[in-house]
Every structure is written in structure tokens, then in C-alpha cells.
Short mmCIF file of C-alpha atoms in Angstrom, two decimals:
data_model
loop_
_atom_site.label_atom_id
_atom_site.label_comp_id
_atom_site.label_asym_id
_atom_site.label_seq_id
_atom_site.Cartn_x
_atom_site.Cartn_y
_atom_site.Cartn_z
CA UNK A 1 24.96 -18.79 -26.17
CA UNK A 2 21.20 -18.52 -26.11
CA UNK A 3 18.89 -16.29 -24.07
CA UNK A 4 16.69 -17.79 -21.32
CA UNK A 5 13.91 -16.27 -19.27
CA UNK A 6 15.50 -17.40 -16.06
CA UNK A 7 18.68 -15.36 -16.57
CA UNK A 8 18.70 -12.95 -13.64
CA UNK A 9 21.35 -10.75 -15.26
CA UNK A 10 19.64 -9.94 -18.52
CA UNK A 11 20.19 -6.25 -19.23
CA UNK A 12 17.97 -4.46 -21.69
CA UNK A 13 19.81 -1.59 -23.35
CA UNK A 14 17.58 1.52 -23.69
CA UNK A 15 18.33 3.08 -27.06
CA UNK A 16 18.31 6.88 -27.33
CA UNK A 17 15.77 8.61 -29.60
CA UNK A 18 17.71 10.62 -32.13
CA UNK A 19 15.45 13.13 -33.83
CA UNK A 20 18.06 14.68 -36.09
CA UNK A 21 21.75 14.79 -36.73
CA UNK A 22 23.14 17.31 -34.26
CA UNK A 23 26.33 19.24 -34.94
CA UNK A 24 29.41 17.81 -33.24
CA UNK A 25 30.77 20.30 -30.73
CA UNK A 26 34.34 21.14 -31.64
CA UNK A 27 34.38 19.13 -34.90
CA UNK A 28 31.23 20.11 -36.83
CA UNK A 29 32.81 20.17 -40.27
CA UNK A 30 34.48 16.81 -39.77
CA UNK A 31 31.23 15.23 -38.62
CA UNK A 32 29.22 16.46 -41.59
CA UNK A 33 31.70 14.79 -43.92
CA UNK A 34 31.88 11.44 -42.16
CA UNK A 35 28.11 11.04 -41.76
CA UNK A 36 26.81 9.92 -45.15
CA UNK A 37 23.50 8.76 -43.71
CA UNK A 38 20.38 10.91 -44.17
CA UNK A 39 18.92 12.79 -41.22
CA UNK A 40 17.95 10.10 -38.73
CA UNK A 41 14.39 9.16 -38.06
CA UNK A 42 13.62 8.52 -34.39
CA UNK A 43 15.84 5.67 -33.19
CA UNK A 44 14.19 2.50 -31.91
CA UNK A 45 13.59 1.81 -28.26
CA UNK A 46 14.83 -1.21 -26.31
CA UNK A 47 12.00 -3.36 -27.66
CA UNK A 48 12.32 -2.82 -31.38
CA UNK A 49 9.56 -4.22 -33.59
CA UNK A 50 10.97 -6.30 -36.41
CA UNK A 51 8.97 -4.15 -38.83
CA UNK A 52 11.19 -1.12 -38.10
CA UNK A 53 13.76 -0.40 -40.81
CA UNK A 54 16.98 -2.35 -40.35
CA UNK A 55 18.83 0.88 -41.19
CA UNK A 56 17.72 2.16 -37.76
CA UNK A 57 20.03 -0.47 -36.30
CA UNK A 58 23.10 0.79 -38.17
CA UNK A 59 25.27 3.68 -37.00
CA UNK A 60 28.39 5.50 -38.22
CA UNK A 61 27.87 7.77 -35.22
CA UNK A 62 24.53 9.26 -36.17
CA UNK A 63 22.61 6.98 -33.77
CA UNK A 64 23.34 6.31 -30.12
CA UNK A 65 22.66 2.78 -28.89
CA UNK A 66 24.13 2.75 -25.36
CA UNK A 67 22.71 4.92 -22.56
CA UNK A 68 24.04 5.76 -19.09
CA UNK A 69 22.52 7.31 -15.98
CA UNK A 70 25.22 10.02 -15.93
CA UNK A 71 23.16 12.79 -17.55
CA UNK A 72 26.09 15.04 -18.42
CA UNK A 73 27.90 12.22 -20.19
CA UNK A 74 24.75 11.06 -21.95
CA UNK A 75 23.95 14.59 -23.11
CA UNK A 76 27.38 14.83 -24.73
CA UNK A 77 26.73 11.56 -26.54
CA UNK A 78 23.28 12.64 -27.66
CA UNK A 79 24.70 15.90 -29.02
CA UNK A 80 27.43 13.96 -30.85
CA UNK A 81 30.14 15.68 -28.81
CA UNK A 82 32.26 12.54 -28.70
CA UNK A 83 35.50 14.45 -28.19
CA UNK A 84 34.36 15.81 -24.83
CA UNK A 85 32.83 12.46 -23.87
CA UNK A 86 36.25 10.87 -24.35
CA UNK A 87 38.52 13.60 -22.95
CA UNK A 88 36.64 15.33 -20.11
CA UNK A 89 38.68 14.56 -16.93
CA UNK A 90 35.54 14.02 -14.84
CA UNK A 91 34.71 10.95 -16.96
CA UNK A 92 38.23 9.49 -16.80
CA UNK A 93 38.29 8.46 -13.17
CA UNK A 94 39.66 5.04 -12.30
CA UNK A 95 36.82 2.52 -12.40
CA UNK A 96 34.41 4.91 -14.12
CA UNK A 97 31.52 3.14 -15.84
CA UNK A 98 31.19 5.77 -18.57
CA UNK A 99 34.90 5.61 -19.33
CA UNK A 100 34.42 1.98 -20.37
CA UNK A 101 31.85 3.00 -23.03
CA UNK A 102 33.37 2.23 -26.47
CA UNK A 103 30.72 4.10 -28.50
CA UNK A 104 32.21 7.61 -28.15
CA UNK A 105 35.69 6.44 -29.11
CA UNK A 106 34.50 4.60 -32.23
CA UNK A 107 32.33 7.50 -33.36
CA UNK A 108 35.05 10.06 -32.58
CA UNK A 109 37.54 8.14 -34.72
CA UNK A 110 34.98 7.96 -37.52
CA UNK A 111 34.38 11.72 -37.31
CA UNK A 112 38.09 12.53 -37.33
CA UNK A 113 38.54 10.75 -40.65
CA UNK A 114 36.70 13.47 -42.54
CA UNK A 115 37.64 13.35 -46.24
CA UNK A 116 40.78 11.30 -45.67
CA UNK A 117 41.12 7.92 -47.35
CA UNK A 118 39.75 5.12 -45.22
CA UNK A 119 38.48 1.55 -45.21
CA UNK A 120 35.13 0.62 -43.67
CA UNK A 121 34.17 -2.45 -41.66
CA UNK A 122 31.11 -3.29 -39.57
CA UNK A 123 30.77 -4.92 -36.16
CA UNK A 124 27.50 -6.67 -35.27
CA UNK A 125 26.74 -6.93 -31.55
CA UNK A 126 23.54 -7.65 -29.52
CA UNK A 127 23.33 -4.33 -27.68
CA UNK A 128 19.58 -4.67 -27.37
CA UNK A 129 19.46 -7.75 -25.14
CA UNK A 130 23.08 -8.72 -24.34
CA UNK A 131 24.57 -5.33 -23.54
CA UNK A 132 27.45 -6.54 -21.34
CA UNK A 133 28.77 -8.93 -24.00
CA UNK A 134 28.27 -6.31 -26.71
CA UNK A 135 30.39 -3.83 -24.75
CA UNK A 136 33.16 -6.41 -24.29
CA UNK A 137 33.32 -6.96 -28.06
CA UNK A 138 33.07 -3.27 -28.93
CA UNK A 139 35.92 -2.37 -26.57
CA UNK A 140 38.21 -4.73 -28.45
CA UNK A 141 37.18 -3.30 -31.82
CA UNK A 142 37.49 0.28 -30.55
CA UNK A 143 40.96 -0.30 -29.13
CA UNK A 144 42.14 -1.80 -32.41
CA UNK A 145 40.64 1.05 -34.45
CA UNK A 146 42.24 3.63 -32.16
CA UNK A 147 45.69 2.09 -32.56
CA UNK A 148 45.30 1.51 -36.31
CA UNK A 149 44.29 5.11 -36.95
CA UNK A 150 47.03 6.58 -34.76
CA UNK A 151 49.61 4.49 -36.62
CA UNK A 152 48.14 5.36 -40.02
CA UNK A 153 48.20 9.07 -39.19
CA UNK A 154 51.91 8.89 -38.44
CA UNK A 155 52.62 6.98 -41.66
CA UNK A 156 50.13 8.86 -43.83
CA UNK A 157 48.29 5.59 -44.38
CA UNK A 158 44.63 4.76 -44.78
CA UNK A 159 42.38 4.96 -41.73
CA UNK A 160 39.72 2.58 -40.43
CA UNK A 161 36.04 3.49 -40.11
CA UNK A 162 33.80 1.23 -38.00
CA UNK A 163 30.03 0.88 -38.37
CA UNK A 164 28.09 -0.54 -35.41
CA UNK A 165 25.09 -2.78 -36.09
CA UNK A 166 22.74 -3.37 -33.14
CA UNK A 167 21.55 -6.96 -33.23
CA UNK A 168 18.96 -8.63 -31.01
CA UNK A 169 20.31 -12.00 -29.89
CA UNK A 170 18.04 -14.85 -30.94
CA UNK A 171 15.91 -12.81 -33.36
CA UNK A 172 16.33 -14.43 -36.78
CA UNK A 173 14.58 -11.65 -38.69
CA UNK A 174 16.86 -8.99 -37.28
CA UNK A 175 20.03 -11.06 -37.72
CA UNK A 176 19.22 -11.84 -41.33
CA UNK A 177 18.03 -8.29 -41.96
CA UNK A 178 21.32 -6.82 -40.73
CA UNK A 179 23.37 -9.30 -42.78
CA UNK A 180 21.41 -8.51 -45.95
CA UNK A 181 21.73 -4.77 -45.29
CA UNK A 182 25.51 -4.94 -44.80
CA UNK A 183 26.04 -7.01 -47.94
CA UNK A 184 24.36 -4.25 -49.95
CA UNK A 185 26.59 -1.46 -48.57
CA UNK A 186 29.40 -1.30 -51.14
CA UNK A 187 31.84 0.57 -48.89
CA UNK A 188 31.87 -2.17 -46.23
CA UNK A 189 34.79 -4.56 -46.76
CA UNK A 190 34.23 -7.03 -43.92
CA UNK A 191 32.27 -7.77 -40.75
CA UNK A 192 33.19 -8.63 -37.15
CA UNK A 193 30.44 -10.71 -35.45
CA UNK A 194 28.02 -12.14 -34.67
CA UNK A 195 27.94 -12.82 -30.91
CA UNK A 196 26.35 -16.26 -30.57
CA UNK A 197 27.07 -19.34 -32.63
CA UNK A 198 23.34 -19.60 -33.35
CA UNK A 199 23.11 -16.09 -34.83
CA UNK A 200 26.46 -16.40 -36.60
CA UNK A 201 25.29 -19.52 -38.41
CA UNK A 202 22.22 -17.68 -39.72
CA UNK A 203 24.34 -14.73 -40.88
CA UNK A 204 27.06 -16.82 -42.56
CA UNK A 205 24.53 -18.20 -45.02
CA UNK A 206 23.87 -14.64 -46.20
CA UNK A 207 27.40 -13.22 -46.22
CA UNK A 208 28.62 -16.22 -48.21
CA UNK A 209 25.55 -16.72 -50.40
CA UNK A 210 26.84 -17.70 -53.90
CA UNK A 211 24.01 -15.71 -55.48
CA UNK A 212 25.66 -12.50 -54.22
CA UNK A 213 28.82 -13.34 -56.21
CA UNK A 214 31.38 -10.50 -55.78
CA UNK A 215 29.14 -8.87 -53.14
CA UNK A 216 29.85 -11.66 -50.63
CA UNK A 217 31.37 -10.40 -47.37
CA UNK A 218 34.02 -11.88 -45.11
CA UNK A 219 32.77 -12.49 -41.56
CA UNK A 220 35.25 -12.94 -38.71
CA UNK A 221 33.68 -14.05 -35.44
CA UNK A 222 35.50 -13.42 -32.18
CA UNK A 223 33.01 -15.33 -30.00
CA UNK A 224 31.31 -18.16 -31.94
CA UNK A 225 32.71 -21.60 -31.06
CA UNK A 226 30.22 -24.12 -32.50
CA UNK A 227 32.33 -26.24 -34.92
CA UNK A 228 29.30 -27.04 -37.08
CA UNK A 229 28.80 -23.53 -38.47
CA UNK A 230 28.46 -24.11 -42.22
CA UNK A 231 31.35 -22.52 -44.13
CA UNK A 232 31.03 -24.02 -47.59
CA UNK A 233 31.49 -20.59 -49.16
CA UNK A 234 34.79 -19.94 -47.38
CA UNK A 235 33.76 -16.46 -46.20
CA UNK A 236 33.67 -17.31 -42.48
CA UNK A 237 36.66 -17.12 -40.12
CA UNK A 238 37.02 -17.02 -36.36
CA UNK A 239 39.62 -15.91 -33.83
CA UNK A 240 38.55 -18.36 -31.12
CA UNK A 241 39.17 -22.11 -30.74
CA UNK A 242 36.02 -24.15 -31.37
CA UNK A 243 34.12 -26.46 -29.02
CA UNK A 244 36.13 -29.50 -30.11
CA UNK A 245 39.30 -27.95 -28.75
CA UNK A 246 37.58 -26.83 -25.56
CA UNK A 247 36.08 -30.27 -24.92
CA UNK A 248 39.42 -32.00 -25.42
CA UNK A 249 41.17 -29.56 -23.09
CA UNK A 250 38.59 -30.03 -20.35
CA UNK A 251 38.53 -33.82 -20.69
CA UNK A 252 42.32 -33.92 -20.51
CA UNK A 253 42.22 -31.98 -17.27
CA UNK A 254 39.54 -34.25 -15.82
CA UNK A 255 41.42 -37.46 -16.58
CA UNK A 256 45.01 -36.37 -16.02
CA UNK A 257 44.90 -33.66 -13.37
CA UNK A 258 41.83 -34.57 -11.36
CA UNK A 259 42.18 -38.30 -11.97
CA UNK A 260 38.39 -38.53 -12.27
CA UNK A 261 36.37 -40.78 -14.57
CA UNK A 262 32.73 -39.91 -13.92
CA UNK A 263 31.17 -36.66 -15.11
CA UNK A 264 27.75 -35.10 -15.57
CA UNK A 265 26.92 -32.36 -18.06
CA UNK A 266 24.60 -29.41 -17.49
CA UNK A 267 23.29 -27.87 -20.72
CA UNK A 268 20.54 -25.84 -22.39
CA UNK A 269 18.73 -27.87 -25.07
CA UNK A 270 17.55 -24.65 -26.75
CA UNK A 271 21.08 -23.43 -27.47
CA UNK A 272 23.10 -24.76 -30.42
CA UNK A 273 26.30 -23.70 -28.69
CA UNK A 274 25.32 -25.59 -25.55
CA UNK A 275 24.33 -28.75 -27.40
CA UNK A 276 27.53 -28.64 -29.44
CA UNK A 277 29.85 -28.36 -26.42
CA UNK A 278 27.88 -31.07 -24.60
CA UNK A 279 28.16 -33.45 -27.55
CA UNK A 280 31.87 -32.79 -28.06
CA UNK A 281 32.63 -33.42 -24.39
CA UNK A 282 30.60 -36.64 -24.47
CA UNK A 283 32.46 -37.76 -27.59
CA UNK A 284 35.88 -37.20 -26.01
CA UNK A 285 34.95 -38.89 -22.73
CA UNK A 286 33.37 -41.89 -24.46
CA UNK A 287 36.45 -42.36 -26.63
CA UNK A 288 38.62 -42.63 -23.53
CA UNK A 289 36.47 -44.62 -21.09
CA UNK A 290 33.71 -46.10 -23.27
CA UNK A 291 30.86 -44.73 -21.18
CA UNK A 292 28.79 -41.58 -21.56
CA UNK A 293 28.43 -38.77 -19.01
CA UNK A 294 24.97 -38.19 -17.56
CA UNK A 295 23.12 -35.19 -19.06
CA UNK A 296 21.02 -32.69 -17.11
CA UNK A 297 18.75 -30.05 -18.63
CA UNK A 298 18.87 -26.70 -16.82
CA UNK A 299 15.10 -26.93 -16.32
CA UNK A 300 15.42 -29.92 -13.99
CA UNK A 301 15.16 -29.79 -10.20
CA UNK A 302 18.81 -29.54 -9.17
CA UNK A 303 18.19 -30.46 -5.58
CA UNK A 304 17.35 -33.91 -6.94
CA UNK A 305 20.15 -33.76 -9.53
CA UNK A 306 22.79 -33.12 -6.86
CA UNK A 307 21.48 -35.95 -4.68
CA UNK A 308 21.45 -38.29 -7.67
CA UNK A 309 25.03 -37.35 -8.59
CA UNK A 310 26.19 -38.03 -5.04
CA UNK A 311 24.44 -41.41 -5.01
CA UNK A 312 26.00 -42.29 -8.38
CA UNK A 313 29.46 -41.27 -7.13
CA UNK A 314 29.73 -38.60 -9.82
CA UNK A 315 32.46 -36.14 -8.87
CA UNK A 316 32.50 -33.78 -11.89
CA UNK A 317 29.94 -31.36 -13.28
CA UNK A 318 30.71 -29.83 -16.65
CA UNK A 319 28.76 -26.67 -17.48
CA UNK A 320 28.07 -26.49 -21.22
CA UNK A 321 25.80 -23.47 -20.86
CA UNK A 322 25.54 -20.21 -22.83
CA UNK A 323 26.52 -16.89 -21.25
CA UNK A 324 22.89 -15.94 -20.71
CA UNK A 325 22.42 -18.97 -18.43
CA UNK A 326 25.29 -18.26 -16.01
CA UNK A 327 23.04 -16.81 -13.32
CA UNK A 328 20.55 -19.67 -13.51
CA UNK A 329 23.30 -22.28 -13.48
CA UNK A 330 24.95 -20.79 -10.41
CA UNK A 331 21.65 -20.59 -8.55
CA UNK A 332 21.12 -24.31 -9.17
CA UNK A 333 24.33 -25.10 -7.29
CA UNK A 334 24.05 -22.75 -4.31
CA UNK A 335 23.59 -25.83 -2.14
CA UNK A 336 25.96 -26.89 0.64
CA UNK A 337 26.06 -30.41 -0.82
CA UNK A 338 27.47 -28.98 -4.08
CA UNK A 339 30.81 -28.23 -2.41
CA UNK A 340 31.91 -31.83 -2.90
CA UNK A 341 32.08 -31.64 -6.70
CA UNK A 342 34.73 -30.49 -9.13
CA UNK A 343 33.51 -28.12 -11.86
CA UNK A 344 34.50 -27.65 -15.49
CA UNK A 345 33.02 -25.23 -18.02
CA UNK A 346 33.20 -23.87 -21.55
CA UNK A 347 34.30 -20.32 -22.44
CA UNK A 348 30.77 -18.87 -22.25
CA UNK A 349 30.79 -19.46 -18.49
CA UNK A 350 33.73 -17.10 -18.00
CA UNK A 351 32.19 -14.09 -16.30
CA UNK A 352 34.29 -13.17 -13.24
CA UNK A 353 31.77 -10.62 -12.02
CA UNK A 354 29.24 -13.44 -11.47
CA UNK A 355 31.58 -16.13 -10.18
CA UNK A 356 34.09 -14.50 -7.82
CA UNK A 357 31.75 -13.46 -5.00
CA UNK A 358 32.24 -15.13 -1.63
CA UNK A 359 29.11 -17.34 -1.67
CA UNK A 360 29.54 -18.53 -5.27
CA UNK A 361 33.30 -18.83 -4.93
CA UNK A 362 32.92 -21.05 -1.89
CA UNK A 363 30.77 -23.52 -3.84
CA UNK A 364 32.63 -23.40 -7.17
CA UNK A 365 36.17 -23.07 -5.76
CA UNK A 366 38.76 -24.64 -8.06
CA UNK A 367 36.37 -24.50 -11.03
CA UNK A 368 38.29 -24.80 -14.33
CA UNK A 369 37.14 -23.03 -17.51
CA UNK A 370 38.51 -23.37 -21.05
CA UNK A 371 38.98 -19.87 -22.53
CA UNK A 372 40.70 -18.48 -25.64
CA UNK A 373 42.74 -15.98 -23.57
CA UNK A 374 43.34 -14.61 -20.09
CA UNK A 375 44.74 -11.23 -19.17
CA UNK A 376 47.79 -12.85 -17.52
CA UNK A 377 49.05 -14.82 -20.53
CA UNK A 378 52.77 -14.02 -20.96
CA UNK A 379 52.78 -13.06 -24.67
CA UNK A 380 54.47 -9.68 -25.32
CA UNK A 381 51.54 -8.39 -27.42
CA UNK A 382 49.09 -9.47 -24.72
CA UNK A 383 50.94 -7.55 -22.02
CA UNK A 384 50.96 -4.43 -24.18
CA UNK A 385 47.26 -4.86 -24.95
CA UNK A 386 46.32 -5.20 -21.27
CA UNK A 387 48.38 -2.15 -20.30
CA UNK A 388 46.78 -0.02 -23.01
CA UNK A 389 43.32 -1.34 -22.20
CA UNK A 390 43.62 -0.38 -18.53
CA UNK A 391 44.49 3.17 -19.60
CA UNK A 392 41.96 3.48 -22.41
CA UNK A 393 39.00 2.30 -20.34
CA UNK A 394 40.10 3.63 -16.92
CA UNK A 395 40.23 0.12 -15.49
CA UNK A 396 41.58 -0.55 -12.01
CA UNK A 397 44.48 -2.99 -12.07
CA UNK A 398 43.51 -6.68 -11.92
CA UNK A 399 39.78 -6.11 -12.24
CA UNK A 400 39.65 -8.91 -14.77
CA UNK A 401 35.96 -8.76 -15.59
CA UNK A 402 36.74 -5.50 -17.41
CA UNK A 403 39.20 -7.18 -19.81
CA UNK A 404 37.74 -10.50 -20.82
CA UNK A 405 38.69 -12.88 -23.60
CA UNK A 406 35.88 -11.46 -25.78
CA UNK A 407 37.63 -8.09 -25.83
CA UNK A 408 40.96 -9.67 -26.74
CA UNK A 409 39.63 -11.90 -29.51
CA UNK A 410 37.64 -8.99 -30.97
CA UNK A 411 40.78 -6.87 -30.98
CA UNK A 412 42.59 -9.66 -32.85
CA UNK A 413 39.70 -10.11 -35.28
CA UNK A 414 39.72 -6.40 -36.14
CA UNK A 415 43.47 -6.37 -36.71
CA UNK A 416 43.32 -9.52 -38.83
CA UNK A 417 40.58 -8.08 -41.02
CA UNK A 418 42.40 -4.76 -41.41
CA UNK A 419 45.63 -6.54 -42.32
CA UNK A 420 43.83 -8.50 -45.05
CA UNK A 421 42.35 -5.25 -46.36
CA UNK A 422 45.54 -3.18 -46.43
CA UNK A 423 47.59 -5.92 -48.12
CA UNK A 424 45.72 -5.18 -51.34
CA UNK A 425 46.33 -1.79 -53.06
CA UNK A 426 42.74 -1.85 -54.29
CA UNK A 427 40.97 -4.22 -51.88
CA UNK A 428 37.81 -5.99 -52.93
CA UNK A 429 35.69 -8.36 -50.90
CA UNK A 430 36.89 -11.29 -52.99
CA UNK A 431 40.58 -10.36 -52.61
CA UNK A 432 40.18 -10.05 -48.84
CA UNK A 433 38.62 -13.50 -48.66
CA UNK A 434 41.42 -14.97 -50.79
CA UNK A 435 44.11 -13.36 -48.65
CA UNK A 436 42.62 -14.72 -45.42
CA UNK A 437 42.15 -18.17 -46.97
CA UNK A 438 45.72 -18.78 -48.14
CA UNK A 439 48.22 -19.24 -45.32
CA UNK A 440 47.28 -15.97 -43.65
CA UNK A 441 49.44 -14.85 -40.75
CA UNK A 442 49.56 -11.41 -39.21
CA UNK A 443 52.82 -9.49 -39.41
CA UNK A 444 52.74 -9.03 -35.64
CA UNK A 445 51.67 -11.56 -33.05
CA UNK A 446 48.10 -11.18 -31.88
CA UNK A 447 46.98 -10.74 -28.30
CA UNK A 448 45.94 -14.41 -28.15
CA UNK A 449 49.08 -15.63 -29.92
CA UNK A 450 49.82 -16.24 -33.58
CA UNK A 451 46.75 -15.45 -35.67
CA UNK A 452 46.38 -18.17 -38.29
CA UNK A 453 43.37 -19.81 -39.90
CA UNK A 454 42.84 -23.42 -40.92
CA UNK A 455 41.53 -24.18 -44.43
CA UNK A 456 37.95 -24.25 -43.09
CA UNK A 457 38.32 -20.80 -41.48
CA UNK A 458 38.75 -22.12 -37.93
CA UNK A 459 41.28 -20.47 -35.66
CA UNK A 460 44.57 -22.37 -35.60
CA UNK A 461 45.19 -22.03 -31.89
CA UNK A 462 44.48 -23.70 -28.56
CA UNK A 463 42.31 -22.91 -25.56
CA UNK A 464 43.77 -21.96 -22.20
CA UNK A 465 42.58 -23.19 -18.81
CA UNK A 466 41.83 -20.85 -15.93
CA UNK A 467 40.98 -21.89 -12.39
CA UNK A 468 38.88 -20.15 -9.74
CA UNK A 469 41.25 -19.74 -6.79
CA UNK A 470 40.61 -18.56 -3.25
CA UNK A 471 42.81 -15.49 -2.66
CA UNK A 472 41.52 -14.42 0.76
CA UNK A 473 39.86 -16.97 3.00
CA UNK A 474 36.15 -17.12 2.22
CA UNK A 475 35.93 -13.58 0.80
CA UNK A 476 37.95 -13.12 -2.37
CA UNK A 477 38.18 -15.46 -5.36
CA UNK A 478 39.97 -14.89 -8.65
CA UNK A 479 40.66 -16.76 -11.89
CA UNK A 480 44.27 -17.73 -12.47
CA UNK A 481 45.83 -19.09 -15.63
CA UNK A 482 46.92 -22.72 -15.33
CA UNK A 483 50.21 -23.85 -16.88
CA UNK A 484 49.92 -25.21 -20.41
CA UNK A 485 48.89 -28.85 -20.28
#
């Protein structure tokens, strides 16, 4: 999922300047214990030079990475008053933007640990230049941490502390710098991340570097789907199906449900994720009909592409594009002639906020996307997760863009990592890796189903298909889960 200049929805997160560690209102003694970092130097701005210390991108709660226009709420965050930021009734209104902010909850839970026994993990997310996706992931981690710590408090068990690392998607120096930094922090027992397959692949080489020996760190990705991520060390796992599974699911639907044979693929040649999904879809289609789909680079003139597809009697477009290219892809098909096609897409394309508007919905109606999870799946754990998520983040019912698959798979990844940690009386990084590698299954079902890993660290589960459906004539569109194929 790779950044492009044409993405109209790119959001740059403005990071707050933190001049010093301010006393937490209501829990000052707790905060001083949980914050082992030295007094913070000024935090970086939204355009962080690579030369800045990587430690400025790491926060137990001493640095604030996510800003909001609500000045009262932001002031509470800046002053480290996370309790008020999470409990003040004026911020808990249904549909409130600030209520969906996971930072205060994570930092509050960290502060409440105090001197109690706890385990520490890190989550790496691209707040700097992919804020929306970062928030989706952090909400899943925060919800898991909240539930874990509430349960541990009742049972007098060990608590979970979460460190946030602010990555910049596509910046190799920052990705590698964060990975090297986390490996050196002895208290960190595992990592959730990274966001894109491209950045994850760079980080895996560091977390699993044989030269680090017992310092090597387990990485569980909740979003990276490229099947070619190198995992020779065995320290990489994921809680999402890979692109092979997605391609097979989409091809099945094309041949069996749509009864179509001719497809064209739209992709970004600068994204490893995009190229991987494109190649896997081509492989599956060629194996079944012995001819290859036509490929189109996003930089092409799509007025001509659409005319060419019509002339060639191509009825299917498959979008193998990264999340950052959703806006550009949609703009290419806002053409009345585009209504005649069927559309398929990989998981990165799932962004209801961008696809369910009346104009886009009219063009892309009946679009089918392969996703790891949808908020309507009938699993008992999933229903409980959705209910709790609506309450925790003040979400209006059925506003699905607030509970996406990235939140669910991040929740599962956090629980899987914590389960591997707590199974060992004296957990080490090596023991955690061994536990995850040998027939690991969670005691309870995950949100996305049974959480199991294949010998290579891949998720042992299948993608789901969702379809964009017209709910109210010409005005309201919504994704619905299709029956298992």
C-alpha cells in the first residue's frame, strides 16, 4: 500500500511539540512511575527530518502524535490528562471525532499500571502520513489492551503496556531506524506492525536478523498481505490472509458467480503490495483460462482505457491498488461509460467512507472486495467486539467505516501476542517466537475466527467477500457480506 502524489485524501498528522513531561491531572504519581523516558525534547513536526532522533518517534505517553481541532480536548492531551480526555461526557457524544482517538486510552492504561507487574509491546503505525489507517490499527490495539488490563486486574494478573512508534510510510530510514530502536529496548517483548507490506518487509529483516541472536523480536502484522515477505528467521507472523488467498477468492467469484472470463487489472507499479496482488490474480486467471488479463498503470489516461476495454469486450476491472491510491482510482472511473463494468478489488480498497457516496456508488455498484473481516460476520467473538467497539469509540450503529477490518485484525494480533507472552512464566523473545511457531491457537476464538499460523507465519484463515449494495435508490450504498463461497 504505497503513497502517491495523486492521492486526494492524504492527511498529514501535525505532531504536538512537547517541551517537557507535564504532570498528569488526577494521576500524577502513577504517571511519574510509568514514564521511564527522560524529559522530552521538542517533539517533531509533521515533516520530520530523518536526522531527528528516532526516540522522538517513540511514546509511552510522554509524546502526543495525534492532534485535533477541539482545543479543550487537545489541551487535556497535551497536559497528559488522559483520564479526563477519556471520561469527560462532552467528548463522549455519539459520532464524536475525538472519542475515536485511541491515544488517550492507550496512554491512560499505561499510566494506571504504575509499579504493577506488566508486559510491554510496541505498535508501529504511520501516523505522520497515513493517519486514518494508523488510527484504525491503534483502535484495535487499544481495545485489546483495555480488555486485557481489566481482566488482569480482576484476576490479579500481569498488565499490558503499549508503546506507540510513529512511522512515516515509505521512508526506509525511519522504518529501519524504528525497528533497530525497538530491538534494543529490552523490556519490549513483541511488535504489532508495520502498516504496508513494503515497510513490513524492510522491518522484518531487522527484527529477525540472526546477528541479534536472543534480541530478535517477534513481529505480527495485521495489515501486510504480500506473500513474498521474507520470513527465513521465523520471527514474522500475520493475522490477515495473504494476496494469494485474496486473488483466488476474487477469481472464483469472477468465474463462478459473474460467469465472466475477461478481466483487466489496475495497479500501481511503485507498490510491492499492488504488484503482488496483480501477479497473483494473473496467475490464477491464467491457470483457469490460459490467457492473461490486460494490465493498466494508474498513470494512464483512463478515458482511453475505458474505451479500449469496451472495444475488447472486457467486462471486469480488478483494482490491485494500495489504500493511498483509492481516491485516484475512483476518479479514473467517474465516467458514465464505466457503469457497464463489474469491479473486483483487494483488501486495501476497502474504505467505505470513499466508496459509498451516491456518485461513486452509482458507478461502482455491486463492486466486490476481498477482506479479512467485516463487521457483520456471525462469529460470537466478532459480535461482542463490534458491540464493545461502538461503545468504546462512541460510534453510531452501522457506520462501518469506523470499524474496519484493520481494527479487527489489529485487535486479534494484540491478543495473539499477549497470549504467547503470558503462556511463559518468564517470557523471553525466543520463547514467544517458539510458542507462536508450534501449533499456536488462542484459547478463545478471535474476532476474525480461529487464530492459527502456518509454519511460515502466514495466517491460517480465509478472506471474506463484501459487495457494494444500493440501499436507497441512487443515494445510499453500503457494503454487505456475501455468503461463504
